[in-house]
XYZ file of C-alpha atoms in Angstrom:
513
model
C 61.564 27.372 10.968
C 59.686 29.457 8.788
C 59.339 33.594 8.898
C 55.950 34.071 7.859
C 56.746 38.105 7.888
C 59.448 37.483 5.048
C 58.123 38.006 1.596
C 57.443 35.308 -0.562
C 59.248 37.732 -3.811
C 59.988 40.885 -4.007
C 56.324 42.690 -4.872
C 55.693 45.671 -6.560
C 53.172 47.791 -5.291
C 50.274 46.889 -7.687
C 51.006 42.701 -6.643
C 51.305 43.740 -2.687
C 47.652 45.200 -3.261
C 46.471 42.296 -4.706
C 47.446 40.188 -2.262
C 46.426 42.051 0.563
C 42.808 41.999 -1.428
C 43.152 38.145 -1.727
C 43.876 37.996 2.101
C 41.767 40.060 3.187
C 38.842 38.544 1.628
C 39.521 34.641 3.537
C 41.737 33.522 0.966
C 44.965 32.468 2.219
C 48.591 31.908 0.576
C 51.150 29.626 0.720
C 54.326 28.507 -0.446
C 56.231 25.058 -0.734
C 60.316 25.374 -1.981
C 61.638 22.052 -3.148
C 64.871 21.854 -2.383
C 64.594 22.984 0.989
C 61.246 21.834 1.526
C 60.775 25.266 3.707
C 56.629 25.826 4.146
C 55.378 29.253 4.379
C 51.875 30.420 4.964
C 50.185 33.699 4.890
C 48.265 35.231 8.204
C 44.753 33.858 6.654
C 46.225 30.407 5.740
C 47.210 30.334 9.655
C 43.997 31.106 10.559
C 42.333 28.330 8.162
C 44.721 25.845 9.516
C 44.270 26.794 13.374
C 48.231 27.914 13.527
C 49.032 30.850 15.950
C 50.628 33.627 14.320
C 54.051 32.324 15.615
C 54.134 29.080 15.263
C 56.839 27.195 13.688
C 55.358 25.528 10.329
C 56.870 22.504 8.977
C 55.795 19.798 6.267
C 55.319 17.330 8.761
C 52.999 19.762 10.722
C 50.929 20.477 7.974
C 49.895 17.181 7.283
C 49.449 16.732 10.943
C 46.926 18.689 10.635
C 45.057 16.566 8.408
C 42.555 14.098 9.030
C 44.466 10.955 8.601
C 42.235 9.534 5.714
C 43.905 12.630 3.531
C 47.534 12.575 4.733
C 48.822 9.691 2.078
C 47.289 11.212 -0.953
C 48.180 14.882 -0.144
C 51.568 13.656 0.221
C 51.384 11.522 -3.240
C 49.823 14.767 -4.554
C 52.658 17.003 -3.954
C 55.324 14.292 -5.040
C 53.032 13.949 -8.284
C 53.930 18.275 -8.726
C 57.246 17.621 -8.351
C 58.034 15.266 -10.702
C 55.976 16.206 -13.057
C 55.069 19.888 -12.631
C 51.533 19.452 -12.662
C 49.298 21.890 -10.903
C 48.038 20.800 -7.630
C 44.266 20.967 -6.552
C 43.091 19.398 -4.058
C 40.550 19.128 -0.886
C 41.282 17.964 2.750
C 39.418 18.026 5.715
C 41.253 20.196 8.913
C 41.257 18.627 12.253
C 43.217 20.838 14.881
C 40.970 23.811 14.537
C 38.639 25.610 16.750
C 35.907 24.440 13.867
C 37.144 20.944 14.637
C 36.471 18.895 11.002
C 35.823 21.669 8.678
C 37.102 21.249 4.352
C 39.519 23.444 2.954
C 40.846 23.382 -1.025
C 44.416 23.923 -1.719
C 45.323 25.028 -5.054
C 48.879 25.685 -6.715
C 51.289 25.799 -9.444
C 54.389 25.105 -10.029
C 56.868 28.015 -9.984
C 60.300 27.772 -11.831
C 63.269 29.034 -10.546
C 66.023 31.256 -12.223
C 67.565 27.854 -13.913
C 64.434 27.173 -15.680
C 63.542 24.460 -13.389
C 60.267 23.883 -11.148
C 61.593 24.934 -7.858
C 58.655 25.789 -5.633
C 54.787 25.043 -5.435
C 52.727 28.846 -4.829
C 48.737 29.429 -4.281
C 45.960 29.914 -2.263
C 44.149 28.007 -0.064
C 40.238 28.732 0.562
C 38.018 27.324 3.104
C 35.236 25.180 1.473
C 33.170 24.200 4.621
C 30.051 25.370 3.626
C 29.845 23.970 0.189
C 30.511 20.687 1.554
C 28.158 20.675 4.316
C 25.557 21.369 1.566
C 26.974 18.297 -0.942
C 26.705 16.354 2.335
C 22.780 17.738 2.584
C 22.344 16.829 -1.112
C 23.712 13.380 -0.380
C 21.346 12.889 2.159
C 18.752 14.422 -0.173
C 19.723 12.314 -2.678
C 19.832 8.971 -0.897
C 16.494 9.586 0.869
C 15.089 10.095 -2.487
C 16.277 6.898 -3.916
C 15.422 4.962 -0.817
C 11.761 6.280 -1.259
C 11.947 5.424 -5.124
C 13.450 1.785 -3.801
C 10.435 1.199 -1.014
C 7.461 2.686 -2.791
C 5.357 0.149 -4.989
C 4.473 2.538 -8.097
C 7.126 2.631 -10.684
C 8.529 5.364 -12.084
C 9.930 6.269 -15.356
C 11.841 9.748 -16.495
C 11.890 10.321 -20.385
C 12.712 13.225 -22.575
C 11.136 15.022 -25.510
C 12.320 12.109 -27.772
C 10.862 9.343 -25.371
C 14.296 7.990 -24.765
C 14.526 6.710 -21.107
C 16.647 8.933 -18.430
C 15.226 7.144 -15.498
C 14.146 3.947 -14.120
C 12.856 2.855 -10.725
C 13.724 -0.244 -8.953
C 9.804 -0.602 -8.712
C 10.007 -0.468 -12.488
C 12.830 -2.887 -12.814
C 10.012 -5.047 -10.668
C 7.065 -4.536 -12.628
C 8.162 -4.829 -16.402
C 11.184 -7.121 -16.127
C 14.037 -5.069 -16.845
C 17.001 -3.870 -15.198
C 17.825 -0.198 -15.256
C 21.068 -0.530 -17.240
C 18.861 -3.000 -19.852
C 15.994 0.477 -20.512
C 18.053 3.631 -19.928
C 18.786 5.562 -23.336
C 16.122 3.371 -25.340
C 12.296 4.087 -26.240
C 9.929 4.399 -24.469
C 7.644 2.408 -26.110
C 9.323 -0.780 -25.455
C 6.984 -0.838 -22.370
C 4.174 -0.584 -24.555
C 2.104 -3.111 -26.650
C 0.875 -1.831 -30.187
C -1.011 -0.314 -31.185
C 0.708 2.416 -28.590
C 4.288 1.294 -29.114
C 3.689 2.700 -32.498
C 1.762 5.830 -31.559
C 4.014 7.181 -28.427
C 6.286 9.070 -30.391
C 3.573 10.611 -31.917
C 1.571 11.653 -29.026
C 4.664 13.088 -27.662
C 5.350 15.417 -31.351
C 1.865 16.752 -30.935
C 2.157 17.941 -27.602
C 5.287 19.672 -28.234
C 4.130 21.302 -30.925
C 0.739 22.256 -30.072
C 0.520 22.123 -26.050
C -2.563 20.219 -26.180
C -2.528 17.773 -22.246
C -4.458 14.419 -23.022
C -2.534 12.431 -21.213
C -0.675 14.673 -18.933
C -1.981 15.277 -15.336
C -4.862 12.925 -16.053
C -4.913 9.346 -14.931
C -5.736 6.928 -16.939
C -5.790 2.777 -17.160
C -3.332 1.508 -20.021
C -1.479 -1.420 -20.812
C 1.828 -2.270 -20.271
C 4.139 -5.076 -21.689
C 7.021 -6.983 -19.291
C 9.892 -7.972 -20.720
C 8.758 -11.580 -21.767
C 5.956 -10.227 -23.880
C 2.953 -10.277 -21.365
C 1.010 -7.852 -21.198
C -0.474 -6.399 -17.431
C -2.961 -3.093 -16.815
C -1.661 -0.568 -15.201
C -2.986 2.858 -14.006
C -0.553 5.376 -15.798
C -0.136 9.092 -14.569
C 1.617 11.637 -16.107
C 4.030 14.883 -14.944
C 6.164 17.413 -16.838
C 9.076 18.865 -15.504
C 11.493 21.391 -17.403
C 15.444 21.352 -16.711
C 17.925 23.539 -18.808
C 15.271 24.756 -21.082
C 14.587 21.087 -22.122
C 10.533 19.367 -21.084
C 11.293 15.828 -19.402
C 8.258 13.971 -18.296
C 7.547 11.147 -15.320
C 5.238 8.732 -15.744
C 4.021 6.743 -12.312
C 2.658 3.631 -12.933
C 0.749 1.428 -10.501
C 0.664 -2.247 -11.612
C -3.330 -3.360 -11.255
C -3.189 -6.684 -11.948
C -3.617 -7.637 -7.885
C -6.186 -5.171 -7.749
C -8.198 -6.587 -10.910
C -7.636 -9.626 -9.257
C -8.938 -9.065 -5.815
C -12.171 -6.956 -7.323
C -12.942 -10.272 -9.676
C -12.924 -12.198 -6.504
C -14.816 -10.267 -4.718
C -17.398 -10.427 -7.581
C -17.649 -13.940 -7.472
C -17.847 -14.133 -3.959
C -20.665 -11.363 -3.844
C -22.509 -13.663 -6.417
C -22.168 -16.755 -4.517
C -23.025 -14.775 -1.531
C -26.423 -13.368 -3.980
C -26.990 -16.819 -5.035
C -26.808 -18.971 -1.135
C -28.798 -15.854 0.358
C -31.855 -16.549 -2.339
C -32.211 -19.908 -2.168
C -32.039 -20.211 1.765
C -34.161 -16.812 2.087
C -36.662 -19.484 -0.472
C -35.649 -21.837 1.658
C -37.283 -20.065 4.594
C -40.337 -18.704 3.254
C -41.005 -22.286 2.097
C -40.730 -23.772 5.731
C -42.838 -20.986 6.835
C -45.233 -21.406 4.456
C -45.770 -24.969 4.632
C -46.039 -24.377 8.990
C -48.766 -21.322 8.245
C -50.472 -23.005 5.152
C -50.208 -26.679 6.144
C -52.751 -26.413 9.065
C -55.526 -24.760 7.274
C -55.197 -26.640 4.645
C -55.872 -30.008 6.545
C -58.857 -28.037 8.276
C -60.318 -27.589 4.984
C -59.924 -31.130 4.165
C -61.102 -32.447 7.351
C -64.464 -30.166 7.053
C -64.994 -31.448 3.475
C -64.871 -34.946 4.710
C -67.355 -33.963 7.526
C -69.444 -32.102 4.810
C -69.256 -35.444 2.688
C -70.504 -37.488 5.489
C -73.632 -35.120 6.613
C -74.317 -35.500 2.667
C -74.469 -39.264 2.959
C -78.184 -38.900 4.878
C -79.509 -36.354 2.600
C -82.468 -37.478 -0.243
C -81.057 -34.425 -2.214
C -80.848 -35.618 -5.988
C -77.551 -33.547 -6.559
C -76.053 -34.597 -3.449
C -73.859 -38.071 -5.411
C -72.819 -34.449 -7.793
C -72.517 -32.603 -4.154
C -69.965 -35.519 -2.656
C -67.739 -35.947 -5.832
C -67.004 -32.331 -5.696
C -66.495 -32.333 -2.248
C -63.933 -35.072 -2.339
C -62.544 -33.351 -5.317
C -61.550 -30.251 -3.715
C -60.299 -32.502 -0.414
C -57.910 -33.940 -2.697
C -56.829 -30.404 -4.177
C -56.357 -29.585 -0.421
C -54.121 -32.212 0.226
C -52.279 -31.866 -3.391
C -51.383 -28.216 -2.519
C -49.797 -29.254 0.945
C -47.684 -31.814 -1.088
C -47.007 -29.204 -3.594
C -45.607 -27.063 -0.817
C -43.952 -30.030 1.243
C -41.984 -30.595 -2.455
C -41.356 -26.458 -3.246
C -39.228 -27.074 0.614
C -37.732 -30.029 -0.075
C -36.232 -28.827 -3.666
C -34.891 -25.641 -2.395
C -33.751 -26.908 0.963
C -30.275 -26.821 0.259
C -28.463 -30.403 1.278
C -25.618 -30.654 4.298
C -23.001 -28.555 3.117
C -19.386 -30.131 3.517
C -17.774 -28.297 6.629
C -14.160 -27.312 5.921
C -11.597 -25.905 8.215
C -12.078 -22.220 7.806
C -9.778 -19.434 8.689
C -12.032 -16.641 10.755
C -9.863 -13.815 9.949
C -10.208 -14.941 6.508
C -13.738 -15.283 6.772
C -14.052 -11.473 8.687
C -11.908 -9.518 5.851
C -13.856 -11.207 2.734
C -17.362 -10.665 4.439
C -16.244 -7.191 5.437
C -15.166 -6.484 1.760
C -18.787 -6.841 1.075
C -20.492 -6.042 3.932
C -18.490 -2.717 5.584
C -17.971 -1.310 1.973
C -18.412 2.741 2.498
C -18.095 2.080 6.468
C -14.680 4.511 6.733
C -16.565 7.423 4.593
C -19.178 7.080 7.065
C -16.993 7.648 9.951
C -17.368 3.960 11.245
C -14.571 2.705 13.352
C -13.705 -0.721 12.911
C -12.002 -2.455 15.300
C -11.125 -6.136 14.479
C -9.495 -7.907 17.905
C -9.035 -11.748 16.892
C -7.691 -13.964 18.758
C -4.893 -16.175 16.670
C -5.046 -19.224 19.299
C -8.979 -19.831 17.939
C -9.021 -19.137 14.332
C -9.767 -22.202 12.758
C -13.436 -23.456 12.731
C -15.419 -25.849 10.859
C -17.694 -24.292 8.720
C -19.476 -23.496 5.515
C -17.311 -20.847 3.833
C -20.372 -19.039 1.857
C -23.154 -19.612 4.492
C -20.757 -18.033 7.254
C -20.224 -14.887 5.093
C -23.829 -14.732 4.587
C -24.149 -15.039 8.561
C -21.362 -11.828 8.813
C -22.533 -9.954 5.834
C -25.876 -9.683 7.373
C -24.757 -8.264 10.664
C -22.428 -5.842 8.852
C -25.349 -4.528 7.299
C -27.462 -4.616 9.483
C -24.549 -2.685 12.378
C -23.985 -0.215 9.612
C -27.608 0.775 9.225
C -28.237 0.774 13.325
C -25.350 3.418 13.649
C -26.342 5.809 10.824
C -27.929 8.308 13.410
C -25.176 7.656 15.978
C -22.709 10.424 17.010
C -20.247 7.542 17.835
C -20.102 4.960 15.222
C -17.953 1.642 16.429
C -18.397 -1.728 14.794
C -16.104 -4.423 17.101
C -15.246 -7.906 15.767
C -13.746 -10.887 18.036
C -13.456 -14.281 18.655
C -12.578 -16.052 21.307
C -12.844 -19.866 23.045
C -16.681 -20.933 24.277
C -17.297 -24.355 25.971
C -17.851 -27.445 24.399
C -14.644 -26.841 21.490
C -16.567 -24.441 20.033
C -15.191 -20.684 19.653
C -17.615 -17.726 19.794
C -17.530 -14.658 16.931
C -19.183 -11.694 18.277
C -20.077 -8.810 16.213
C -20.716 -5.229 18.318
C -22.247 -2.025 17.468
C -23.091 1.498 18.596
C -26.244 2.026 16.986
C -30.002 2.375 18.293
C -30.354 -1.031 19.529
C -33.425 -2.244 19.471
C -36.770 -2.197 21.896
C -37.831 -4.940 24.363
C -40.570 -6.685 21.452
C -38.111 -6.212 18.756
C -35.890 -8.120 21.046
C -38.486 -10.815 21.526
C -38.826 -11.354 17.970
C -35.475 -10.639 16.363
C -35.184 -14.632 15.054
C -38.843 -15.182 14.060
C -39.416 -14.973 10.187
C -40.757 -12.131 8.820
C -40.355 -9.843 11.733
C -38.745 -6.696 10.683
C -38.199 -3.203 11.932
C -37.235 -1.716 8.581
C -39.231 0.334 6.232
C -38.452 -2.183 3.180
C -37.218 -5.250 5.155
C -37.802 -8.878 4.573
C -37.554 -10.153 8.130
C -35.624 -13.010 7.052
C -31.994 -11.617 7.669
C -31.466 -13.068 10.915
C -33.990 -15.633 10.688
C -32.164 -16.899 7.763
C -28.897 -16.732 9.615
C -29.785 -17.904 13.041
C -30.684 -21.329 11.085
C -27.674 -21.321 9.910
C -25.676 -21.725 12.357
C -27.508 -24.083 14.298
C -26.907 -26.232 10.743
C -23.347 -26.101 11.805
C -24.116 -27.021 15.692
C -23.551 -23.695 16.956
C -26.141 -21.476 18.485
C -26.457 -17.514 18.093
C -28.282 -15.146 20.517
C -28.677 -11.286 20.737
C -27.602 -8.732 23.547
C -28.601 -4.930 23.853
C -25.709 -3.092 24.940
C -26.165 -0.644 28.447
C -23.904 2.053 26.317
C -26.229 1.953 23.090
C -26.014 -0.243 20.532
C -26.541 -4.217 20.060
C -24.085 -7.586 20.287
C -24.699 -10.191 18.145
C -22.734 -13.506 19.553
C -22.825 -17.128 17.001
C -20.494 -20.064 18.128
C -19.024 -22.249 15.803
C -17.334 -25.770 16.198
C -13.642 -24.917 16.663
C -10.919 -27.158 13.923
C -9.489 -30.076 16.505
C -5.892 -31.282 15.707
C -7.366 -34.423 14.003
C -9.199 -31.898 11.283
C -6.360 -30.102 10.657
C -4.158 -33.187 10.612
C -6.628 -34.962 8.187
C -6.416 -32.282 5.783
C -2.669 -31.976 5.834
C -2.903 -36.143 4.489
C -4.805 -34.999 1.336
């Protein structure tokens, strides 16, 4: 047993009033004899430890105390001072303590007795709590921030004044080919094709020297190079940072090759989608026009015949000149019905080869065209497909010409509308066919607009064609399907088409090829 009263040495005034500073201000003392292996702590130390005031104090009760993680190297620790009289330093966590769990530091040196030999272990012991609970905090900080830089698809690269590399995102590892280890402490421009790999460095020495930003805080669309010497665009921005008086600069790049991608498609599609709507919208006008013009024409004819034969009687001497004329412009007659039977038949476009289509599929590329701006507008659009009927047989283009239409046409319905809803969904109809039905919240239409939605030519817009729906209607009775119209009791219209749904035997027939 240990008198913690008894003083450590023999203390001059000047030391006692240091030490009663030292305690008084948290830090404890302690002291460790070797050959007796006799432990004593001061008041504070007690306290730090959770050890009454009289309480025996023994070795083996102070690393009791310990959490049991920290017991085998403290011990190692103070073996390691006694061989070798090195100073000891080291940090434990305290378990039997009101503040159950909390870190204290333990420093000491070694003390030689009056033989010149290390005979005891003296020094302080300070409780560190709070400075671990905030490394802990930066931890979690820290490993938040890398799991953010790990998830996020940008990439992101740290350099210095000299371009060298300080950082290097797992996104980046992604996009240009390297590995972190492979970049770190090299150039930059290794990321860059010429002519920038050549330039960086000097972009970089004019900023610093003049201050000039044209590249910092403004995004821009570069080119990058991968590892394996291809070359991708990339949107590229820019941020400067400062850390121990020395600028450092992050660079974000987002990889656009997807994006380039997906807007190229989309222009071809749009095209194709340009290019089908002309030639059936020609297509149309042609059947109409040979229906309207077909019938008078044949009138005329048949009266010129009539006029011919009434001419027959006459004693006129110009009638012979009177007939030929007349069966001249007969024949006209007839040649401009063929001449419009031929304009149909050469832009009537031929059976289209039905595929097994994906109506999801078919619903995002047509809205990529058709619902572009819908969101800025305030348009809700709620897409609620139905996974069991997806597959239909149908003409990929002439189908997207069918839903671009009614985009449109839903967006421009619901541009007065306080509430602005589009609703997509499919779902099984009779006969294996499976219904799409497109729903809006605009102004509907009236009773005669009803009646005449499908005719050609029949149009409630300022600058419309009338052959949207006309156009579209046809269609899908190509495919075997029907479509039909609905005015909503809440405000708005339904547009419902049915399509021939992809049996087992389609699908398994195109699995073969």
């Amino acid at each position: 047993m240990i008198d913690i009263d008894r003083p450590f040495l023999t203390l001059d005034p000047f030391d006692q009033n240091i030490r009663a500073g030292i305690e008084g201000s948290g830090v404890g003392t302690w002291d460790f004899e070797f050959s007796t292996r006799a432990l004593r702590w001061s008041n504070t130390t007690r306290k730090l430890f959770g050890v009454a005031p009289d309480a025996s104090i023994d070795f083996d009760l102070f690393l009791s105390l310990l959490d049991s993680d920290d017991r085998d190297r403290t011990t190692r620790a103070v073996e390691a001072s006694i061989n070798t009289g090195c100073n000891f330093d080291l940090q434990y966590r305290v378990l039997k303590h009101l503040d159950a769990g909390h870190w204290v530091r333990t420093l000491g040196a070694v003390v030689n007795g009056s033989d010149g030999k290390a005979a005891r272990l003296s020094g302080i012991v300070i409780n560190i709590d709070h400075q671990k609970r905030l490394e802990e905090a930066l931890r979690i900080r820290e490993r938040h921030f890398r799991s953010v830089l790990e998830t996020i698809p940008d990439a992101m690269v740290v350099i210095n004044e000299h371009g060298i590399i300080q950082f290097f995102s797992s996104a980046a590892e992604r996009q240009f080919g390297y590995t972190a280890p492979e970049v770190i402490g090299r150039n930059v421009s290794l990321l860059m094709p010429e002519p920038d790999r050549s330039r960086h460095d000097d972009y970089i020495t004019r900023y610093l020297a003049t201050g000039e930003r044209r590249i910092i805080g403004i995004g821009r669309i570069v080119t990058g190079m991968r590892k394996d010497g291809t070359t991708f665009p990339m949107y590229l921005t820019i941020g400067e940072m400062e850390s121990e008086g020395r600028p450092y600069f992050t660079g974000f790049v987002r990889d656009l090759t997807e994006q380039q991608q997906t807007q190229a498609r989309l222009q071809e599609l749009q095209s194709e989608l340009v290019h089908v709507s002309r030639l059936t919208a020609m297509g149309e006008m042609a059947s109409a026009l040979a229906h309207e013009l077909n019938q008078p024409l044949s009138a005329i004819s048949n009266y010129m015949k009539g006029s011919r034969r009434l001419l027959a009687t006459s004693t006129d001497i110009n009638a012979p000149k009177i007939e030929a004329a007349l069966d001249r412009a007969a024949e006209q007659a007839i040649r401009a019905g063929d001449i419009i039977r031929r304009l149909r038949t050469f832009v009537a476009r031929d059976d289209s080869e039905k595929r097994i289509e994906s109506i999801s599929k078919l619903l995002e590329e047509a809205g990529a065209l058709g619902l572009t701006g819908a969101r800025e507008q305030g348009v809700v659009l709620r897409f609620n497909l139905d996974p069991a009927c997806d597959l239909v047989l149908a003409d990929r283009v002439q189908i997207q010409q069918v839903l671009v239409n009614l985009f449109r046409n839903a967006l421009e319905s619901m541009t007065a509308s306080t509430h602005r809803e589009l609703i997509a969904l499919n779902c099984r109809a009779a006969d294996d066919m499976v219904e799409i039905v497109i729903s809006d919240t605009g102004h509907g239409f009236s009773e005669e607009a009803y009646a005449n939605l499908f005719q050609p030519f029949f149009t409630t817009k300022e600058n419309g064609m009338g052959v949207g729906l006309s156009i579209s209607r046809t269609i899908i009775e190509s495919h075997g399907g029907r479509m039909w119209a609905e005015i909503n009791q809440a405000g708005g219209a339904t547009f419902h088409f049915t399509l021939p749904a992809a049996t087992a035997k389609d699908i398994g027939d195109v699995a073969e090829r």
